[in-house]
Structures are given as structure tokens and as C-alpha cells.
Coordinates of C-alpha atoms and ligand atoms in Angstrom, one line a residue:
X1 CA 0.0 0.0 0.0
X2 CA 1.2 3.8 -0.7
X3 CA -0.1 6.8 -0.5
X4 CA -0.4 7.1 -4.3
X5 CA -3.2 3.6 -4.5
X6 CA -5.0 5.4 -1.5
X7 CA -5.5 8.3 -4.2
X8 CA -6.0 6.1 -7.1
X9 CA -7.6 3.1 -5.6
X10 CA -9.5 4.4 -3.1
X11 CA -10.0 8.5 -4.2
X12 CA -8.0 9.7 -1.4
X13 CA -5.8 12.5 -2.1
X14 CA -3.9 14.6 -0.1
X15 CA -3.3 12.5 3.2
X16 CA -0.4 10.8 4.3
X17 CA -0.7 6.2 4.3
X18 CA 0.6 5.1 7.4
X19 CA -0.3 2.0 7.9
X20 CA -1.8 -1.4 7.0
X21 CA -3.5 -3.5 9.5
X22 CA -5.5 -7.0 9.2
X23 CA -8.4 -7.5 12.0
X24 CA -11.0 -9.8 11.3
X25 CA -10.9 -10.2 7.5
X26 CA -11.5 -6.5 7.3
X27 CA -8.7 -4.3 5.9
X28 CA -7.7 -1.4 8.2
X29 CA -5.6 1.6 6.6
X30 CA -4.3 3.9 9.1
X31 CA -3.7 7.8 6.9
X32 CA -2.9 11.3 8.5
X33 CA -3.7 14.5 7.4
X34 CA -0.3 16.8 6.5
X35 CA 0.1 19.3 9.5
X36 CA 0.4 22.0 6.4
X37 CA -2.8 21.1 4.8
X38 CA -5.0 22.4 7.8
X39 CA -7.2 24.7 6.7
X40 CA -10.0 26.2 8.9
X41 CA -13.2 24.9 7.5
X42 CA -15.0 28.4 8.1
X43 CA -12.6 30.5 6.3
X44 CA -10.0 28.2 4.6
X45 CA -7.6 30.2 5.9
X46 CA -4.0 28.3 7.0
X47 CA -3.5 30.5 10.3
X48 CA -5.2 27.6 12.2
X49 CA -3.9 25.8 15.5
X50 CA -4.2 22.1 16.0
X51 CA -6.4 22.1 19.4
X52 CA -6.9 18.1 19.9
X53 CA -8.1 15.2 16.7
X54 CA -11.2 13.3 17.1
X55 CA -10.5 9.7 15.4
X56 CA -12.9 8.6 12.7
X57 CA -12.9 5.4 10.7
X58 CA -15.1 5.4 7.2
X59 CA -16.2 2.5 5.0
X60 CA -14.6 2.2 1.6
X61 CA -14.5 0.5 -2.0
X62 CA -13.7 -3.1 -0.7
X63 CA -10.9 -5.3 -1.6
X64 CA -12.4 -8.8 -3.9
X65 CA -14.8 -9.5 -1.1
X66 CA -12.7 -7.7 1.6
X67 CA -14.2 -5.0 4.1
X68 CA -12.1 -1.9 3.8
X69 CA -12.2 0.8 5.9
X70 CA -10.1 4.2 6.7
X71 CA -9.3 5.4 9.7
X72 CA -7.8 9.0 10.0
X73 CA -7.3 11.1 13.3
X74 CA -9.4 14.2 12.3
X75 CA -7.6 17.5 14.0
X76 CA -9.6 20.3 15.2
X77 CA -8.1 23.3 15.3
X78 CA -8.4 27.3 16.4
X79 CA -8.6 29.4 13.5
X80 CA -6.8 32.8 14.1
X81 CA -9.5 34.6 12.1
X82 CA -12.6 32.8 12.9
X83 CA -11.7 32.3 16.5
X84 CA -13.3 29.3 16.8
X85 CA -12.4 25.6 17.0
X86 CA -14.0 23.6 14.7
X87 CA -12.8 20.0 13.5
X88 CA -11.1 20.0 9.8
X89 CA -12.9 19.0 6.9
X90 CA -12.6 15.7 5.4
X91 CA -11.7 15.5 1.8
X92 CA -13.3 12.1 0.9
X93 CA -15.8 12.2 2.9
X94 CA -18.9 14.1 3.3
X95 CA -20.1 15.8 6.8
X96 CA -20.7 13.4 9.2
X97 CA -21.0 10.8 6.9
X98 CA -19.3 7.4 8.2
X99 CA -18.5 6.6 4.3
X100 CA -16.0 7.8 1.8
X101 CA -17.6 9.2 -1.5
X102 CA -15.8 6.4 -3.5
X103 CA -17.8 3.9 -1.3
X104 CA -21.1 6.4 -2.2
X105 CA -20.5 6.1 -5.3
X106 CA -20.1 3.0 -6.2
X107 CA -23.1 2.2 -4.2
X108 CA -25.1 4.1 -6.3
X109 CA -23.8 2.4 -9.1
X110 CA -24.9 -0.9 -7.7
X111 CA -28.6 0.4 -6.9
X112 CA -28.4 0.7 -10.7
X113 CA -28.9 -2.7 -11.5
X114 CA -29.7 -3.9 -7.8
X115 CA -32.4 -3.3 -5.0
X116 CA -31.3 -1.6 -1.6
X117 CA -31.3 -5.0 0.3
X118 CA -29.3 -6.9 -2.2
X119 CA -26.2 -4.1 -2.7
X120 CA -26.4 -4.0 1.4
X121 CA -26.1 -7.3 1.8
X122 CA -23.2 -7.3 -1.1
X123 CA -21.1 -4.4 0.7
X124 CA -21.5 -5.9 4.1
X125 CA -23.6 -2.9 5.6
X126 CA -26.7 -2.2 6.7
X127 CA -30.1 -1.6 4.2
X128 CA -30.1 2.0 6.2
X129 CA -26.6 3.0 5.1
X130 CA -27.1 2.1 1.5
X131 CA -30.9 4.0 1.4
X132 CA -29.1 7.2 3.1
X133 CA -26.9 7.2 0.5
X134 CA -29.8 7.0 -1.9
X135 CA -31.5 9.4 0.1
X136 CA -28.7 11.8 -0.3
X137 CA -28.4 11.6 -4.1
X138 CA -31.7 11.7 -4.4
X139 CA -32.3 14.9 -2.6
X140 CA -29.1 16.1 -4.5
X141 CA -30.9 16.2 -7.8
X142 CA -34.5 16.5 -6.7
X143 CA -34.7 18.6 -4.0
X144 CA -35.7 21.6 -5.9
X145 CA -37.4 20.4 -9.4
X146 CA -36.7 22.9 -12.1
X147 CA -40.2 24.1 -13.1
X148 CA -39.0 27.1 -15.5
X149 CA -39.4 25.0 -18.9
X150 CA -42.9 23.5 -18.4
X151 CA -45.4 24.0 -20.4
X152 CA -47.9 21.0 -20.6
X153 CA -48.8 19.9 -17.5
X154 CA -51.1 16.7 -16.3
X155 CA -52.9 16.8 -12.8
X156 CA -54.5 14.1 -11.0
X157 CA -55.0 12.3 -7.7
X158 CA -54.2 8.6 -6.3
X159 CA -55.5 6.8 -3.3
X160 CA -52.7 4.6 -1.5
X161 CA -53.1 2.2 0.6
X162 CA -56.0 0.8 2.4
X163 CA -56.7 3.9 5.2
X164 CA -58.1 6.5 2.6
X165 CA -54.9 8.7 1.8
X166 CA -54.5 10.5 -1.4
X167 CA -51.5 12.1 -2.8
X168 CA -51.9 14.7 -5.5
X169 CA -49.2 14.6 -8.4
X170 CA -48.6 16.7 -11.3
X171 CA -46.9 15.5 -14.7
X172 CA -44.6 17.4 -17.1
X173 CA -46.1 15.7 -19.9
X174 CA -42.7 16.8 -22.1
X175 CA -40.6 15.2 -20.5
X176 CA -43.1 12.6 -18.5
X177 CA -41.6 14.1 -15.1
X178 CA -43.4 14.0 -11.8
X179 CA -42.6 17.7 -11.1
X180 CA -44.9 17.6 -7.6
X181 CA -46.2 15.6 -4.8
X182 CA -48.9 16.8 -2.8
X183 CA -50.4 15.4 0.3
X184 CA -54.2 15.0 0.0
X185 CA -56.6 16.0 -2.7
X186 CA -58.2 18.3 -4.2
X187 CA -57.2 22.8 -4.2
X188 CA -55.4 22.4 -0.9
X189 CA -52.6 19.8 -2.1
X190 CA -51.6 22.0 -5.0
X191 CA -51.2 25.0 -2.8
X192 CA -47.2 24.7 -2.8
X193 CA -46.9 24.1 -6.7
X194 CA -48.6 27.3 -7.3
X195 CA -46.1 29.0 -5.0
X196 CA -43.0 27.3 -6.3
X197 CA -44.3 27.8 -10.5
X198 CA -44.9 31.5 -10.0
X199 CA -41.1 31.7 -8.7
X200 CA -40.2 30.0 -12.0
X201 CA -41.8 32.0 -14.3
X202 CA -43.1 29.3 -16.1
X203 CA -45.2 29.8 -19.0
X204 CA -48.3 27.3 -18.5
X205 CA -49.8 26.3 -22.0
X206 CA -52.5 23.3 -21.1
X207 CA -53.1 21.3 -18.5
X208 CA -55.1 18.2 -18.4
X209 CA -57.0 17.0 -15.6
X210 CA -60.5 15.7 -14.9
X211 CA -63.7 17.6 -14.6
X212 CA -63.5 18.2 -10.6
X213 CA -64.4 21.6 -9.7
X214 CA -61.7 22.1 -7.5
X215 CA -59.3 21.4 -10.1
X216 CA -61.1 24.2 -12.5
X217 CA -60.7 26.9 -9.8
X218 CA -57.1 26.7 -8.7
X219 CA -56.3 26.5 -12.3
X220 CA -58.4 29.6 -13.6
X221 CA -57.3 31.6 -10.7
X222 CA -53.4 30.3 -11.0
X223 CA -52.8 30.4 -14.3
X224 CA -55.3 32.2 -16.0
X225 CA -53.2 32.1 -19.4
X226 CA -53.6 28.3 -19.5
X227 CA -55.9 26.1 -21.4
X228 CA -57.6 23.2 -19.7
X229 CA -58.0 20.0 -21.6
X230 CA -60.7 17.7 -19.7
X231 CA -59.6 14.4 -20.1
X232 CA -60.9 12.0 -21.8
X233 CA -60.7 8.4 -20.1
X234 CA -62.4 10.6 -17.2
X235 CA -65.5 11.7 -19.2
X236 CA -66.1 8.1 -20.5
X237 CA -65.7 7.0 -16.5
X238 CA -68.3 9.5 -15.4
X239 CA -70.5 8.4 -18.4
X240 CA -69.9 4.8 -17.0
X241 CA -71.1 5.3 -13.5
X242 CA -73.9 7.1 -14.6
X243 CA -74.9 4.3 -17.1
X244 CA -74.3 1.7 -13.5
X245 CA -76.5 4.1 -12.0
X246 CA -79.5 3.6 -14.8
X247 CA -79.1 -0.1 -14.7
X248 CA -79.1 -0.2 -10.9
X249 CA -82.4 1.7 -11.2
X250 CA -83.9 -0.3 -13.9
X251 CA -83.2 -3.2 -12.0
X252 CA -84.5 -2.2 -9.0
X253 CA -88.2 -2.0 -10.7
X254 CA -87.8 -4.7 -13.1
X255 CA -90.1 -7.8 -13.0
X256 CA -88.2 -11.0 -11.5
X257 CA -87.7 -12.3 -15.2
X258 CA -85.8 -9.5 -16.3
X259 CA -83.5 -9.5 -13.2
X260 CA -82.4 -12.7 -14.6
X261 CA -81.4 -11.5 -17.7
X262 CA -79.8 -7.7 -15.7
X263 CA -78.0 -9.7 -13.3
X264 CA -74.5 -9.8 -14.0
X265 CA -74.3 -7.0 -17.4
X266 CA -73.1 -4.8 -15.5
X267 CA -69.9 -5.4 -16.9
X268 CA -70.9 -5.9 -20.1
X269 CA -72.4 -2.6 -20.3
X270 CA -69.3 -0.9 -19.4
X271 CA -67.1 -2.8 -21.7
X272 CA -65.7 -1.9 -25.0
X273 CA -67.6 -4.0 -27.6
X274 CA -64.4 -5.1 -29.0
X275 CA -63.9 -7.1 -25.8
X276 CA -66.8 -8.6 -25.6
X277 CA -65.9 -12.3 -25.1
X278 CA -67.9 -14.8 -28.1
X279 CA -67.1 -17.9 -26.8
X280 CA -68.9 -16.7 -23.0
X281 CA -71.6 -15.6 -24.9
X282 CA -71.4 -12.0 -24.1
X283 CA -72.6 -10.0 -27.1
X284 CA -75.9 -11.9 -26.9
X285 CA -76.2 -11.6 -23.1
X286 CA -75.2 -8.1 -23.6
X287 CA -78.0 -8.0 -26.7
X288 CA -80.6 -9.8 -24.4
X289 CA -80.2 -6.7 -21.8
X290 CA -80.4 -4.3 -24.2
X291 CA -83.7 -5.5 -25.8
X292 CA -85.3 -5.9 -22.5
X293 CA -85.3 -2.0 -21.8
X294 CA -85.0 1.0 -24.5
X295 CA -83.6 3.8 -21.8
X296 CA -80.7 1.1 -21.1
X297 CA -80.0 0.3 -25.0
X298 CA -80.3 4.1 -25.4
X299 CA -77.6 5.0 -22.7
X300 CA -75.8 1.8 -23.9
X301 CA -75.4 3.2 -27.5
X302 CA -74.7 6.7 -26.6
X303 CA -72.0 5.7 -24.8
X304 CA -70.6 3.9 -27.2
X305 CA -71.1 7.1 -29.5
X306 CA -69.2 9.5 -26.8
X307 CA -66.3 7.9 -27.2
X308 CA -66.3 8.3 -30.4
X309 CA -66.0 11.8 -30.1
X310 CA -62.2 11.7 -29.0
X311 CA -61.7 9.8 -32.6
X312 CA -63.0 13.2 -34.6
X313 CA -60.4 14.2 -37.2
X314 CA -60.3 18.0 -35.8
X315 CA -61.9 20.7 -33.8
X316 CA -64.4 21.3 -36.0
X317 CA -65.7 18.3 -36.5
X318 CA -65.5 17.3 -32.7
X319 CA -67.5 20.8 -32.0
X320 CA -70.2 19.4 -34.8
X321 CA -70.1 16.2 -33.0
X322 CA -70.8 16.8 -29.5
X323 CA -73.5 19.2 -30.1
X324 CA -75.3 16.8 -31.9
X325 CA -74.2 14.0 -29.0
X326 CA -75.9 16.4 -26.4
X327 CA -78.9 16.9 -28.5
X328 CA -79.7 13.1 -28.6
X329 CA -79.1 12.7 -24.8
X330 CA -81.4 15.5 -23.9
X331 CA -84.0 14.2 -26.6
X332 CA -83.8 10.7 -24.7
X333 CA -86.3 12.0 -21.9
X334 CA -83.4 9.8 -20.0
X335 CA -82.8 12.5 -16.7
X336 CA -79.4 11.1 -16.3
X337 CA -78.4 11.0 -19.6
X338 CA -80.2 14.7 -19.7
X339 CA -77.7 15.9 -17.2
X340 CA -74.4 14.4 -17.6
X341 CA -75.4 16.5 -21.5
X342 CA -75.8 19.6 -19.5
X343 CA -72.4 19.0 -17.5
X344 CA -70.3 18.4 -21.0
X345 CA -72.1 21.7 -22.5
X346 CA -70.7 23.6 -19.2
X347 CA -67.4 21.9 -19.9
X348 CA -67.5 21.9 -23.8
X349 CA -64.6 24.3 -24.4
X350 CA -61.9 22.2 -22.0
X351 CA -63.4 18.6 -24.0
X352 CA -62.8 20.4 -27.3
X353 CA -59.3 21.8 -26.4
X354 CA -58.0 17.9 -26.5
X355 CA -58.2 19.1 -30.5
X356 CA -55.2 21.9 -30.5
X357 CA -53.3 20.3 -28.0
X358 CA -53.8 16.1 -27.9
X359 CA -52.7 15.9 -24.0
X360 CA -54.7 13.6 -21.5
X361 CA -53.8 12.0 -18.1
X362 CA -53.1 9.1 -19.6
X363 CA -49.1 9.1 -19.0
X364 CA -49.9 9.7 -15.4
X365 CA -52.0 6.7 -15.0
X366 CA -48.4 4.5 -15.3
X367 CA -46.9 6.6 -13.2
X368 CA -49.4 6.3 -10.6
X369 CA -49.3 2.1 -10.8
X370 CA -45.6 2.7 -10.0
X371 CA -46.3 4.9 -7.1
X372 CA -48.9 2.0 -5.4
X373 CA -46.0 -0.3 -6.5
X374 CA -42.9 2.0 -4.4
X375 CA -46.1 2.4 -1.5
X376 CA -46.2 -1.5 -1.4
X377 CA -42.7 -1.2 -0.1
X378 CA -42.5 -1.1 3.3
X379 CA -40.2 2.2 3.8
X380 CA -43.4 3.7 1.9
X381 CA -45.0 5.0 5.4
X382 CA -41.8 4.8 7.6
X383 CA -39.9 7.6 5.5
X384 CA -42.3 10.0 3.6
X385 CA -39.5 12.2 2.3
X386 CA -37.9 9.0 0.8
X387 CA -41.1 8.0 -1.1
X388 CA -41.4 11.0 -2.3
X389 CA -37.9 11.3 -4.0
X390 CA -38.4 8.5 -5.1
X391 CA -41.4 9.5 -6.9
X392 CA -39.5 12.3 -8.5
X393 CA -37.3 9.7 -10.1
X394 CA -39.7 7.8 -11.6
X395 CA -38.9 8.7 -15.0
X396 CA -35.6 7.6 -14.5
X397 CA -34.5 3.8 -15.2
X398 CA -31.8 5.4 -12.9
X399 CA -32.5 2.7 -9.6
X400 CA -34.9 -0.6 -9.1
X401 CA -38.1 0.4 -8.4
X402 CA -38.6 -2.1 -5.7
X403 CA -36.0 -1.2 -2.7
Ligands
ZN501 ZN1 -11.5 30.6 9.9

């Protein structure tokens, strides 16, 4: 061993090797610091007066499958300028961490490719070493999410977990970048966001997000330059629970011969055609339900039409489209189908802006599996800042999802 593999080998520079010593199939190397390389770690300055060492030992880069560590006598010392005593920094090491950055780093490297557990169990350290040094990196690149070059953003809540708990995220749908996590739903969680986007100076074009009324006022009043694009997969949900809704009623005044034949199409109604299964017989159970009661086969086939709407060649067209849609649904005499048409008249102009911009909160709907995913974790409750990093680097193939 020499002082110049400590610097090569091992990414210590500027200390002096001492020593080599074998305990326990771990390799010990014993360095000192240069009395004329004490700087005051205030200041910098070299007027500084050694006032005592405190000794520390930190884990690096092993040797085959050798534990190495370093063990260096850190000096405190007076500074002349300062006039305070203060112990030195350490050069390979970051504060008060009980790791050289070589031994970070390659760690990192590992979580590449391997989960928490496995590249602890490879070094030899614990699983809470190897996620603070995740942690750290982590908060390194994510603690402050640029926000200057958005310009299409998604917004949308998930539940986690079984106790009711929502988190709130927004998507830069360029770059398909959580850009915030919020706690909760609704106006409240997107409180922060707001504060941190007008700092940026961001220039909002469209955001999509569903039809919640919440969502419509914090994003008039926030950015009133931006376009709202309702999206679409939430329209056809809404349609859907209404049409559940319909059939629930129906069912609830049907004789006990056509309960037989409205038990169990639920799903059927809500299905796309095209997966109807033929060899379960579906299309004619679905037919069967349908022919038994005109306001169902009305709702059934207008639902089918509505999403049609999102397949319109242009603006134009979709505008032609959805006027007519409404038209038929308040001709129906249907009530429900009556006002779910009022709702997407009130909401026409953020249905139709899909047209000039094509954005939906579809990309955030993989994003949010892979959130449930990271929750299933256990460190999901235990560390919220954690999870929530973690969220930010979702877009990243950068570390295994599971930990
Ligand atoms: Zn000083």
C-alpha cells in the first residue's frame, strides 16, 4: 500500500498512508492528514492551530470481497480569524458521513442494477446505510425540481393504501416528469406548486386534468393564461357510473324475469364492444339486456357514440359532434343522460381543447401504478421524504423500483 493507491484506488488524495492492518478479515488503513494542509473549515484560511483530533474510521471501496475501511485522526483546530475551534474538513468524505464518496458512489452504481437490500447485503452494511446514501443523491438532484421549462402539465389524484390517503401529483407531460407531490386532494394539495411555479416564471400552456371543480378553480385563478383540456378516459368514467347508476335503477323496478337477464351485465355494459368475449356468450347476453329496456340500449349506445367523439379528425368536426351528442341525450327523456349532456355543455370548451393540443392524463396513470408499487414497499410510510424522491425519479431507469 502507498499513499499514491490510497488516491488512485481508493480516491483519497492529499493525506499521508501510514499504515496497514488485518483484524477480522477486514482491511484497516491507518492515513494522517499533513500538519500544512489544515485549513479552517469556516474560512479556509491556514493560520489555524491544532487544538486536539477526534479519530474517525469510514467504510470504503472493498478489496475482492474484503471490508475496507479508513481510519484517520481528524484534527480540530483554532482558526486565528474565525476564532473558533472547529474539527477540519474531510476531503473524501462528506459531513458526518461514516463513508468515503468512492464507497457512495459505487453504491449508487450498484442500486443501478440492484435493490437496496441486495447491494447492502453485497457491501456488508446495513439496508439503512445504502438508502441514506440513496437518500442523499436523491435529494441532491430532486430537492428543488426545475419548473422554468414547463409548459404541458397533467394533474390528477391517487389513493394509497388501504386507510383513505391521497396524494396529489402533477406530470410534465414533455418530459413525462413528476414535477410535484402533494399530500391530500383536491385545491389544498396544490397550494405549494402554485407558489414554487410562479417563482419559476413558467409559462403554462394546457393542463389536463379531470372535470373536478376544485381542479377548474385553482387552475383559472393560477394560471389564467392556461388552457384546460378535460380528459378524456375521465369523461367516459363519469358516463360509465352514470350508465351503472341507470341499470341499478332499472333493475330495482324490473319484474323478477328480467332480473335474470340484468344480473350480472353490468360489466358488459361498461365494456368496450371489442372485448366482448364470443365464446362466454357476451354480445348476446349483452344483446338480451339491451332489448329488454330502450332507456338502457339508449344510454348503452350513446355511450358507445361519446367515445367516439375523441376519434373526430379535428376541432371542428368534434364541436359538430358533441353538439349533436348532447342533443340526442337530452332528446332521450333519459334525466341522467339529460344531465351528464348539460355538464359536458358547461365543460364543452376544455373537451374540445384535447383538438389543439392532444394531451390527456393518460401518462400519469403508469406513473401512478408505479407509485402503489414503491407504497407496497415497506419504507413507503416509515420515511415520507424517501417515497417522495423516489417519486420524482420515476422517470428515470436510474434505480430498481422495488427497494
Ligand atoms: Zn476561519
Amino acid at each position: 500500500m502507498s499513499t499514491s493507491l490510497l488516491y488512485h484506488g481508493f480516491g483519497v488524495r492529499g493525506y499521508r498512508y501510514v499504515r496497514t492492518a488485518y483484524v477480522a478479515g477486514e482491511v484497516r488503513f491507518l492515513i494522517e492528514q499533513p500538519r500544512e494542509s489544515l485549513r479552517c473549515p469556516l474560512c479556509d484560511s491556514a493560520k489555524v492551530v491544532r487544538r486536539g483530533e477526534e479519530w474517525r474510521t469510514f467504510r470504503t471501496l472493498t478489496i475482492g470481497s474484503k471490508r475496507v475501511t479508513i481510519t484517520l485522526p481528524v484534527a480540530r483546530v483554532e482558526c486565528t480569524i474565525c476564532q473558533v475551534v472547529r474539527q477540519v474538513s474531510v476531503a473524501f468524505a462528506d459531513p458526518r458521513r461514516t463513508y468515503t464518496k468512492s464507497f457512495a458512489r459505487y453504491a449508487l452504481e450498484l442500486l443501478r442494477h440492484m435493490t437496496i437490500r441486495d447491494v447492502a447485503d453485497h457491501l456488508g452494511v446495513g439496508w439503512d446505510l445504502i438508502k441514506e446514501i440513496q437518500k442523499a443523491d436523491l435529494q441532491r438532484r430532486f430537492k428543488k425540481v426545475p419548473l422554468k421549462k414547463l409548459r404541458q402539465l397533467a394533474i390528477d389524484e391517487i389513493s394509497i393504501g388501504k386507510h383513505g390517503r391521497y396524494l396529489t401529483v402533477v406530470l410534465d407531460l414533455k418530459r413525462g416528469a413528476v414535477v410535484f407531490v402533494g399530500d391530500g386532494k383536491g385545491s389544498q394539495a396544490l397550494e405549494p406548486f402554485w407558489k414554487r411555479l410562479r417563482c419559476s416564471r413558467a409559462k403554462i400552456k394546457a393542463v389536463a386534468m379531470d372535470m373536478s371543480a376544485a381542479y377548474i378553480k385553482a387552475v383559472t385563478e393560477q394560471l389564467p393564461k392556461a388552457q384546460i383540456v378535460f380528459d378524456h378516459f375521465h369523461i367516459v368514467k363519469l358516463f360509465n357510473e352514470k350508465l351503472s347508476n341507470l341499470r341499478r335503477e332499472l333493475y330495482h323496478d324490473a319484474t323478477d324475469k328480467q332480473k335474470t337477464v340484468l344480473k350480472g351485465s353490468r360489466w358488459l355494459l361498461l365494456m368496450n364492444p371489442e372485448n366482448l368475449d364470443r365464446q362466454r356468450n357476451e354480445p348476446k347476453r349483452l344483446e338480451e339486456a339491451l332489448k329488454l329496456n330502450a332507456p338502457l340500449a339508449t344510454a348503452y349506445y350513446l355511450k358507445e357514440d361519446l367515445r367516439e367523439l375523441w376519434q373526430q379528425p379535428d376541432w371542428r368536426t368534434a364541436r359538430k359532434y358533441l353538439t349533436s351528442w348532447c342533443a340526442r341525450a337530452t332528446a332521450s327523456g333519459i334525466r341522467i343522460l339529460q344531465q351528464f349532456a348539460s355538464t359536458l355543455k358547461r365543460h364543452a370548451a376544455g373537451i374540445l381543447n384535447y383538438f389543439k393540443f392532444r394531451i390527456s392524463t393518460g401518462p400519469l396513470e403508469g406513473t401512478n401504478n408505479k407509485i402503489r408499487t414503491l407504497q407496497r414497499q415497506a419504507y413507503g410510510f416509515r420515511d415520507q421524504e424517501f417515497f417522495k424522491l423516489k417519486i420524482y425519479a420515476l422517470h428515470e431507469t436510474r434505480y430498481e423500483l422495488v427497494g
